[in-house]
PDB file of C-alpha atoms in Angstrom:
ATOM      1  CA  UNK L  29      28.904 -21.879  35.534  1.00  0.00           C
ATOM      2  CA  UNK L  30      28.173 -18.694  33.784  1.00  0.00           C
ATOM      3  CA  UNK L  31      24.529 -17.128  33.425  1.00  0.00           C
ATOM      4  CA  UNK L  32      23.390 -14.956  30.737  1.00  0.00           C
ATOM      5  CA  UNK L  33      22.383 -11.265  31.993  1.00  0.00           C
ATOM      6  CA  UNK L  34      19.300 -11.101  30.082  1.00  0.00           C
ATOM      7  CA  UNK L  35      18.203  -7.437  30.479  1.00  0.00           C
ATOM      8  CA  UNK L  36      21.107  -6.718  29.169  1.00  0.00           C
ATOM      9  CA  UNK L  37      20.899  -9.086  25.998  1.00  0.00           C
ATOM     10  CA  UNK L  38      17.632  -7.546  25.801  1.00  0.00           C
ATOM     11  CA  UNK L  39      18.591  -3.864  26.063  1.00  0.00           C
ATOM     12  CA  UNK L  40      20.915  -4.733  23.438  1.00  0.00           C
ATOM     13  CA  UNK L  41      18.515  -5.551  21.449  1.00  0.00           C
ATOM     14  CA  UNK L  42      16.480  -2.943  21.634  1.00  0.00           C
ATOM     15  CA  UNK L  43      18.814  -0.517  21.473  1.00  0.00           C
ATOM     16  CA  UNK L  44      20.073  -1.780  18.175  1.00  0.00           C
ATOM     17  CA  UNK L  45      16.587  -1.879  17.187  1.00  0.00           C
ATOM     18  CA  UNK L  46      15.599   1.810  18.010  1.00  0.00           C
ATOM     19  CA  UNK L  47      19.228   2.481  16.278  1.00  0.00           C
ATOM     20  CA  UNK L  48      17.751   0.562  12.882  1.00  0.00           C
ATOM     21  CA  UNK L  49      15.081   2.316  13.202  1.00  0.00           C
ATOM     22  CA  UNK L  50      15.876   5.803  13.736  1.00  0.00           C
ATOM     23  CA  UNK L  51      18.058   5.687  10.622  1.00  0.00           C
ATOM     24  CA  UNK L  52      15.163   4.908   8.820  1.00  0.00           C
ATOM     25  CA  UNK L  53      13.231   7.555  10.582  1.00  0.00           C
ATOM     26  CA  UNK L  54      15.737  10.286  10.003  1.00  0.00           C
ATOM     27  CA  UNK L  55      16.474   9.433   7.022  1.00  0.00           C
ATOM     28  CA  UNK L  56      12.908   9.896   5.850  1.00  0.00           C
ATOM     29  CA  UNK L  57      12.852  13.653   7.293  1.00  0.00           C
ATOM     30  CA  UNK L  58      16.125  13.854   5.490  1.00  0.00           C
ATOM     31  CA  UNK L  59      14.597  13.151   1.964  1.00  0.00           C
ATOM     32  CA  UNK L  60      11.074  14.868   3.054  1.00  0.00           C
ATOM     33  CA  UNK L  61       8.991  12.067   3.168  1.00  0.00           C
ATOM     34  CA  UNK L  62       6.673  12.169   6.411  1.00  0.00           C
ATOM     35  CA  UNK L  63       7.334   8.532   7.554  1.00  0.00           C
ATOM     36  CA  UNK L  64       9.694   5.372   7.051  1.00  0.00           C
ATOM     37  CA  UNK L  65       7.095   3.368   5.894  1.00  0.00           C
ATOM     38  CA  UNK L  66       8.181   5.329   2.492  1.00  0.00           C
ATOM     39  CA  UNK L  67      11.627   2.807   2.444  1.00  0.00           C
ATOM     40  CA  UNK L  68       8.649  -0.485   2.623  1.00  0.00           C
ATOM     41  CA  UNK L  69       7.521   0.775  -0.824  1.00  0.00           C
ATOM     42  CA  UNK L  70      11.051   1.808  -2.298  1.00  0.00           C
ATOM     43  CA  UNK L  71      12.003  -2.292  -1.434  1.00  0.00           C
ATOM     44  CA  UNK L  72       8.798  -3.563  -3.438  1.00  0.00           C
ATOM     45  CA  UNK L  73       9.173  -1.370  -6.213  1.00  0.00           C
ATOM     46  CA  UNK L  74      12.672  -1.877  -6.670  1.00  0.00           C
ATOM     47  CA  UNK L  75      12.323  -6.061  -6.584  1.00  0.00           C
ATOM     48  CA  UNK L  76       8.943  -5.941  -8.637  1.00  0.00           C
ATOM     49  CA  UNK L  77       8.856  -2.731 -10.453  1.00  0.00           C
ATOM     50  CA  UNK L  78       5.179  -2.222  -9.625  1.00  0.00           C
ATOM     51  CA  UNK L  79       4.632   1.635 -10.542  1.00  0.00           C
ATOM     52  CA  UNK L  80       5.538   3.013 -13.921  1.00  0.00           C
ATOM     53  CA  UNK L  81       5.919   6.484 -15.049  1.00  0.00           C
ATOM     54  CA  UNK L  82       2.516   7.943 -16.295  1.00  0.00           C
ATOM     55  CA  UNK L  83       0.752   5.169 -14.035  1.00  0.00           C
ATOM     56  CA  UNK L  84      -2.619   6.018 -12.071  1.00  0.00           C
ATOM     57  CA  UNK L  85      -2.658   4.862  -8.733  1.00  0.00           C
ATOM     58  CA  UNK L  86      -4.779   4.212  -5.653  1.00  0.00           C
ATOM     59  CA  UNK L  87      -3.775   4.370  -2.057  1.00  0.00           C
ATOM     60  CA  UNK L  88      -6.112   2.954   0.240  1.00  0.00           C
ATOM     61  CA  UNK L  89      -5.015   4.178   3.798  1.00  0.00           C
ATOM     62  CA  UNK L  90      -2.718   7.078   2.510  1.00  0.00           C
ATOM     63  CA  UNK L  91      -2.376   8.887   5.092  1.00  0.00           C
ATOM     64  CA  UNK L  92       0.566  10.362   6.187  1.00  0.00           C
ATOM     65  CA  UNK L  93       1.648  10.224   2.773  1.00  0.00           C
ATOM     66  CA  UNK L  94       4.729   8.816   1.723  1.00  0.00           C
ATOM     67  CA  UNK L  95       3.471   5.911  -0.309  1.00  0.00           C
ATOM     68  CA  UNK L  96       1.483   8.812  -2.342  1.00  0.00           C
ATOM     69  CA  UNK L  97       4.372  11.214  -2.527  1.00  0.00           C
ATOM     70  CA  UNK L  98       7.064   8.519  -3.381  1.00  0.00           C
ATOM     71  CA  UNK L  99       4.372   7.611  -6.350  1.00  0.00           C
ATOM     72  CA  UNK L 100       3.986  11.204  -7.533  1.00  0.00           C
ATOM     73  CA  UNK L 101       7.780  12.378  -6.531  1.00  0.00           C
ATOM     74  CA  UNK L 102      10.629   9.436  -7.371  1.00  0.00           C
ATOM     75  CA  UNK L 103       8.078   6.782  -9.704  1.00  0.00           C
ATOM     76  CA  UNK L 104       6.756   9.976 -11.822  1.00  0.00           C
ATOM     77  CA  UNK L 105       2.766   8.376 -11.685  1.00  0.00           C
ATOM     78  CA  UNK L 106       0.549  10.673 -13.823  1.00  0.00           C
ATOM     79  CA  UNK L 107      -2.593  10.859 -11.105  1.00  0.00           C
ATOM     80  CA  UNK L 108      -2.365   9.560  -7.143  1.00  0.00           C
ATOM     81  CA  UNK L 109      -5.922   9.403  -5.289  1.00  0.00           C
ATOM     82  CA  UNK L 110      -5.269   8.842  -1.849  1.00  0.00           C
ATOM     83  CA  UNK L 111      -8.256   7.443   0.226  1.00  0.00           C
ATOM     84  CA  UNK L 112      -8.634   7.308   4.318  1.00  0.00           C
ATOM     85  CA  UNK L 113     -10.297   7.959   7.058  1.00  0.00           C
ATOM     86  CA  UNK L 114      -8.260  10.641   8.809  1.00  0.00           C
ATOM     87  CA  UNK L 115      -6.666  13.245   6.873  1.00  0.00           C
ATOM     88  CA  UNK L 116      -3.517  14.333   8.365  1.00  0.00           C
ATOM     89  CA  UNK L 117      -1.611  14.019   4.854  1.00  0.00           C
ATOM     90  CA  UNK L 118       1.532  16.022   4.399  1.00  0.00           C
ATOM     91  CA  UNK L 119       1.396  15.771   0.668  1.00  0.00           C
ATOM     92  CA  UNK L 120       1.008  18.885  -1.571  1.00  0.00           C
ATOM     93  CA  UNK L 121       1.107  17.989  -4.955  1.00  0.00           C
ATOM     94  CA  UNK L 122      -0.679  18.970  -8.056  1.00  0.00           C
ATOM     95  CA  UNK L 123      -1.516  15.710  -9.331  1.00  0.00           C
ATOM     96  CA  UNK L 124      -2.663  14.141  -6.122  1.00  0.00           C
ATOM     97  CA  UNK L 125      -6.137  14.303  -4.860  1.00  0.00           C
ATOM     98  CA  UNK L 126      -7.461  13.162  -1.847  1.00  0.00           C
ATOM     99  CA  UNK L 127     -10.853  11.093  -0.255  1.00  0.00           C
ATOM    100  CA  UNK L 128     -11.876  11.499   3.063  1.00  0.00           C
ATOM    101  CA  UNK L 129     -13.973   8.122   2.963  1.00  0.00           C
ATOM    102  CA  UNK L 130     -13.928   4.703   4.815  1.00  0.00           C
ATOM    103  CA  UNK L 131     -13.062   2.062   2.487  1.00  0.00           C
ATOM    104  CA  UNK L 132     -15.915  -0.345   3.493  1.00  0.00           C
ATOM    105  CA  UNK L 133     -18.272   2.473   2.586  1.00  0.00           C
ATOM    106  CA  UNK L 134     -17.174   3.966  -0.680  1.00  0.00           C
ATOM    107  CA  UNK L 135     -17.747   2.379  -3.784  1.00  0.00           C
ATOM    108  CA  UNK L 136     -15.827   1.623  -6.883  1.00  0.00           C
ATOM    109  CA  UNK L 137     -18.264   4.176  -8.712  1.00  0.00           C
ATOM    110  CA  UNK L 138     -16.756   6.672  -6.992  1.00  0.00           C
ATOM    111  CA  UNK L 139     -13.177   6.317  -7.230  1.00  0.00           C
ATOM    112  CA  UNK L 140     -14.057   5.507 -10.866  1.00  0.00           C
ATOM    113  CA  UNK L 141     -16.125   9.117 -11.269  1.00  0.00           C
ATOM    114  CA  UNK L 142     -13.166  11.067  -9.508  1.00  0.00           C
ATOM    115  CA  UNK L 143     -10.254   9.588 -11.229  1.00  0.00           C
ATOM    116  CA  UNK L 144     -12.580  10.337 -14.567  1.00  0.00           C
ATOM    117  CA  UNK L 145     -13.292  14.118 -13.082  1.00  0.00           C
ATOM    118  CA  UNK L 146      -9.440  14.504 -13.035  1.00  0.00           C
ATOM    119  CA  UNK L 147      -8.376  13.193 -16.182  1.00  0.00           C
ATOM    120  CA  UNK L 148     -11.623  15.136 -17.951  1.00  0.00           C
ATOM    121  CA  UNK L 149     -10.332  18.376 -15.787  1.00  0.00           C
ATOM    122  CA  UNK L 150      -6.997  17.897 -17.535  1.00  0.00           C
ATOM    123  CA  UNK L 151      -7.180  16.881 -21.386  1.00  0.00           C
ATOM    124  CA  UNK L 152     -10.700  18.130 -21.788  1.00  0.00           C
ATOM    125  CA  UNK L 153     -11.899  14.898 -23.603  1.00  0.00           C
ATOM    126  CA  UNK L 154     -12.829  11.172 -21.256  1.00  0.00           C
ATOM    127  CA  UNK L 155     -10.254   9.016 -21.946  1.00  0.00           C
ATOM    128  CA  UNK L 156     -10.900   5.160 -22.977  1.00  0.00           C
ATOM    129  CA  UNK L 157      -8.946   2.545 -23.646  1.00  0.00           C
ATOM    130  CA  UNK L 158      -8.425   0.339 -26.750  1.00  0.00           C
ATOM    131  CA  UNK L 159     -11.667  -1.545 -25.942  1.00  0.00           C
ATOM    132  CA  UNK L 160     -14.008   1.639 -25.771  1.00  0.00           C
ATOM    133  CA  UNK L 161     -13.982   1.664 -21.697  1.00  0.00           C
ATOM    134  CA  UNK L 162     -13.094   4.134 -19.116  1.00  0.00           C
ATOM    135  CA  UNK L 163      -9.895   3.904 -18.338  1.00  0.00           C
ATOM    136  CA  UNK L 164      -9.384   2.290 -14.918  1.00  0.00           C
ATOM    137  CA  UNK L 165      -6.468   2.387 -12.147  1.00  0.00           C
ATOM    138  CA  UNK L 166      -2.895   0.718 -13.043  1.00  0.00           C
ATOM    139  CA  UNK L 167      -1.803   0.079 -10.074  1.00  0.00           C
ATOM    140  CA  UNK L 168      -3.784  -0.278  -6.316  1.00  0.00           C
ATOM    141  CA  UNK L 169      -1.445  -0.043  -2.973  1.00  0.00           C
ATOM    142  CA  UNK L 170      -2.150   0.062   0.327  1.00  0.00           C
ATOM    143  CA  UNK L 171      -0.535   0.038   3.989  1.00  0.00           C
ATOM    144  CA  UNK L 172      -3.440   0.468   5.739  1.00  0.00           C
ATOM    145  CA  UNK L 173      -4.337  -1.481   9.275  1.00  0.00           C
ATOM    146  CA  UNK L 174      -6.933  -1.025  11.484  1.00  0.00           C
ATOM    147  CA  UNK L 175      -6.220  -0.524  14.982  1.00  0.00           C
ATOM    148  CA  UNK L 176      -4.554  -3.197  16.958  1.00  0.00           C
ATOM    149  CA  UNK L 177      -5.922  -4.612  20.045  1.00  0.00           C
ATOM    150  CA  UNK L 178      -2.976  -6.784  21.219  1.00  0.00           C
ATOM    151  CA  UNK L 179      -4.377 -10.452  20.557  1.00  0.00           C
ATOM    152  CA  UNK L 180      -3.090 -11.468  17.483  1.00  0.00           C
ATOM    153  CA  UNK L 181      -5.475 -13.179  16.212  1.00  0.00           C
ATOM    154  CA  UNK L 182      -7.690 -10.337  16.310  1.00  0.00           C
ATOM    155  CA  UNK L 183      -5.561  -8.223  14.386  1.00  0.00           C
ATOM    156  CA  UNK L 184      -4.568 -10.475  11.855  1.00  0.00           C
ATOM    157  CA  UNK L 185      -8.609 -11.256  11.078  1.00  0.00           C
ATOM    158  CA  UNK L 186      -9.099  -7.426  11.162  1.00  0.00           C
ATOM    159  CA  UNK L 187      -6.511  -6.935   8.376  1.00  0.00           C
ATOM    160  CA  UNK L 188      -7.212  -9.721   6.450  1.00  0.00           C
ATOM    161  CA  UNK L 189     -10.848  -8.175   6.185  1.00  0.00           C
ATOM    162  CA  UNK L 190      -9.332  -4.856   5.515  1.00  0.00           C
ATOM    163  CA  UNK L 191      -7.085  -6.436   2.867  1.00  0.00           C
ATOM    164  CA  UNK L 192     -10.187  -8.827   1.259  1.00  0.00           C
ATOM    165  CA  UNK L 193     -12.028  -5.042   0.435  1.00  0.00           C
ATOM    166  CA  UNK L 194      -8.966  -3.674  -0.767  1.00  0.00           C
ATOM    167  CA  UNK L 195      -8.569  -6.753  -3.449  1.00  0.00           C
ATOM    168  CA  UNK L 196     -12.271  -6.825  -3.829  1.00  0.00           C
ATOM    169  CA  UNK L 197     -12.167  -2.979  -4.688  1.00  0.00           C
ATOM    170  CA  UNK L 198      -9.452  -3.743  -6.413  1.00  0.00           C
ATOM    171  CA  UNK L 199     -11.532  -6.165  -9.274  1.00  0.00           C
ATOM    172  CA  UNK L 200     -13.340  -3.366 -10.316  1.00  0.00           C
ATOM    173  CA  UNK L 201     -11.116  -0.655 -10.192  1.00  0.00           C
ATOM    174  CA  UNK L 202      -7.945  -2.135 -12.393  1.00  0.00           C
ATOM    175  CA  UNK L 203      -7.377  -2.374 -15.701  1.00  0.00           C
ATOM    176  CA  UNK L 204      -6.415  -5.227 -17.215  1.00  0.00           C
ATOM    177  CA  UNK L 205      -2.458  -6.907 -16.135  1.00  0.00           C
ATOM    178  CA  UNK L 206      -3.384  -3.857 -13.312  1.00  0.00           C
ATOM    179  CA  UNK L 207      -1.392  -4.912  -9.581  1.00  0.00           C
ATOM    180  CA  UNK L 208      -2.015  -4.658  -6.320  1.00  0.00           C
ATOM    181  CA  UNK L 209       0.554  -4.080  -3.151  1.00  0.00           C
ATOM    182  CA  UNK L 210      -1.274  -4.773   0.414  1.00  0.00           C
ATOM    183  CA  UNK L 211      -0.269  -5.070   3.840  1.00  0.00           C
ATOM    184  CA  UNK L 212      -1.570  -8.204   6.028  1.00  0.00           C
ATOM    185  CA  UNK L 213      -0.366 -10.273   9.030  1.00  0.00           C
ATOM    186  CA  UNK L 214       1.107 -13.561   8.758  1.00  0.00           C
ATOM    187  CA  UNK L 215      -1.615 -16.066   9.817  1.00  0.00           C
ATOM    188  CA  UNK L 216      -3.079 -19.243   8.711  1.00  0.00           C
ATOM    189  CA  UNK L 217      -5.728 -17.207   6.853  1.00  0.00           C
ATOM    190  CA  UNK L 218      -3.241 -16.276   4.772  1.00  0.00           C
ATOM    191  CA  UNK L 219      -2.397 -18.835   2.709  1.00  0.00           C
ATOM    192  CA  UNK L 220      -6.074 -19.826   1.263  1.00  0.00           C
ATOM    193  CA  UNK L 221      -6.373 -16.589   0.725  1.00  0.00           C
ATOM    194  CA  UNK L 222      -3.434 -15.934  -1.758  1.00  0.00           C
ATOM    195  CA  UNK L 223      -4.157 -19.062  -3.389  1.00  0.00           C
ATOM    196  CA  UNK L 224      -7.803 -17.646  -3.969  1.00  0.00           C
ATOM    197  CA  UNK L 225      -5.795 -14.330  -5.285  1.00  0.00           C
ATOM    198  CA  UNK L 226      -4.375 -16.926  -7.984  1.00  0.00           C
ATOM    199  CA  UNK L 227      -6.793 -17.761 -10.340  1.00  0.00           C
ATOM    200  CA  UNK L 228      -7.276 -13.158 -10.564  1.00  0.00           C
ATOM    201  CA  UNK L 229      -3.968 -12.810 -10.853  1.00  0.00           C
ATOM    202  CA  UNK L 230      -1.198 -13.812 -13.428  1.00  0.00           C
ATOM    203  CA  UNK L 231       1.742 -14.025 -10.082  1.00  0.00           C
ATOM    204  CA  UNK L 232       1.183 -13.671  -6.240  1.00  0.00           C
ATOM    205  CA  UNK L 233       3.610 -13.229  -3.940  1.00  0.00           C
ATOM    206  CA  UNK L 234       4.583 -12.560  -0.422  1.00  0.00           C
ATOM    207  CA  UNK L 235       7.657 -10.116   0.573  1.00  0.00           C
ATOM    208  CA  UNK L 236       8.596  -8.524   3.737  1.00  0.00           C
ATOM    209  CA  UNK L 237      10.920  -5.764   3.491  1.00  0.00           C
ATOM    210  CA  UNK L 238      14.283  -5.098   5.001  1.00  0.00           C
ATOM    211  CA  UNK L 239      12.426  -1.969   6.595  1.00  0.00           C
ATOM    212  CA  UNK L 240       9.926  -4.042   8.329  1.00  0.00           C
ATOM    213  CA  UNK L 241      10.556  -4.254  12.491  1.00  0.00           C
ATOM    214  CA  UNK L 242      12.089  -8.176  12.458  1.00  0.00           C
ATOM    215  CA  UNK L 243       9.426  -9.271  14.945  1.00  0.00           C
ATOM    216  CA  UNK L 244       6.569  -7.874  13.060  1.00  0.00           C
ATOM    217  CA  UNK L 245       4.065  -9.936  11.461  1.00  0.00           C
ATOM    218  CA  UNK L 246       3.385  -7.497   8.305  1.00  0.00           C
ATOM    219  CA  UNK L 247       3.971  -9.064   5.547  1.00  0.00           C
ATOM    220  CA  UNK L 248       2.980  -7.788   1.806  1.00  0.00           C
ATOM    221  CA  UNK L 249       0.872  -9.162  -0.984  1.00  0.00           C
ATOM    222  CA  UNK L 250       2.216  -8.555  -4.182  1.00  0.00           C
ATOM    223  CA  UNK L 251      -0.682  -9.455  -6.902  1.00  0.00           C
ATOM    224  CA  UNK L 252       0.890  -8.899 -10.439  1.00  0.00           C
ATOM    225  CA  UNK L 253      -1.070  -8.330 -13.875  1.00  0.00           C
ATOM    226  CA  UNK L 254      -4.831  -9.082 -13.652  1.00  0.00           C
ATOM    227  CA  UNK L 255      -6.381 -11.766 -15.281  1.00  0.00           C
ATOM    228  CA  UNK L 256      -9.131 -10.055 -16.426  1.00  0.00           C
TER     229      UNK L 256
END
């Protein structure tokens, strides 16, 4: 009879995990991106094209930065306004600007009034759109999580809270056929939720990138082309 040494199956395992994982980790210091989160982001926008050049974008939870800078640097969007908590960014660019805020507090008035005060700061005139109103945001992402506490269900109720203010932010703040990217946990939450995303939305879907860890729960919302 033979028996299965399972420390080292497991040390395997984890060792070709930390191995997956530090490629992605040095290869984002490579390319000057602050973390590999940046590759999550390259995987949506490549399958779903969900930033275009000259777009104006939101990040809710932008901090370190490499959703922001991968907007601004590789997708070429015209205005980034990062929002968060903390602020240890590592993002210097010209056409990103940044709010120290919590998202539960701020209000859509006031992302509205700043992305206006930038635009006004650069062409002088307030832009509108076809139908005489302010322009609004294209495109909202976020990677943003609260804190985890180790019980799952915990987390995945603090998320989906986190998530429901990003998307209720998020009806205010786009434009018309606007999108939204957002992190949540898989959970049985979930799937009433996206189906309540579907009568706002012209497509929802759910996509977990190749740069996710395999045993994570993450998972990401991707809410194409508002209805209205």
């Amino acid at each position: 009879m033979y028996y299965l040494n399972t420390n080292q199956i497991f040390n395997k395992w984890t060792g070709g995990m930390r191995k997956h994982f530090d490629h992605y980790s040095k290869k984002a210091k490579d390319e000057n991106y602050p973390a590999r989160s940046v590759y999550k982001l390259r995987e949506i926008q490549n399958k779903y094209r969900i930033i275009k050049p000259g777009f104006r974008v939101l990040d809710v939870g932008c901090c370190p930065g490499s959703w922001s800078k991968l907007a601004l640097k590789e997708l070429k969007a015209s205005v980034v306004i990062g929002l968060d908590i903390e602020n240890q960014l590592k993002i210097n660019h010209p056409n990103f600007a940044f709010i120290k805020r919590d998202v539960y507090q701020i209000t859509e008035n006031e992302l509205l009034n700043k992305l206006k005060s930038i635009l006004l700061e650069r062409t002088k005139t307030i832009p509108e759109d076809s139908q005489g109103k302010l322009i609004q945001f294209d495109v909202v992402i976020s990677d943003a999580a609260p804190k985890t506490t180790g019980d799952p269900f915990s987390d995945s109720q603090k998320l989906l809270e986190l998530t429901r203010r990003v998307f209720e932010l998020s009806d205010k703040l786009l434009k018309k056929k606007g999108s939204v990217v957002a992190k949540v946990f898989q959970c049985e939450d979930l799937k009433p939720f996206t189906q309540e995303l579907k009568s706002r939305y012209e497509e929802i879907h759910l996509f977990k990138p190749h740069s996710s860890r395999k045993e994570s729960r993450e998972i990401y919302i991707i809410a194409l082309r508002k209805i209205s």
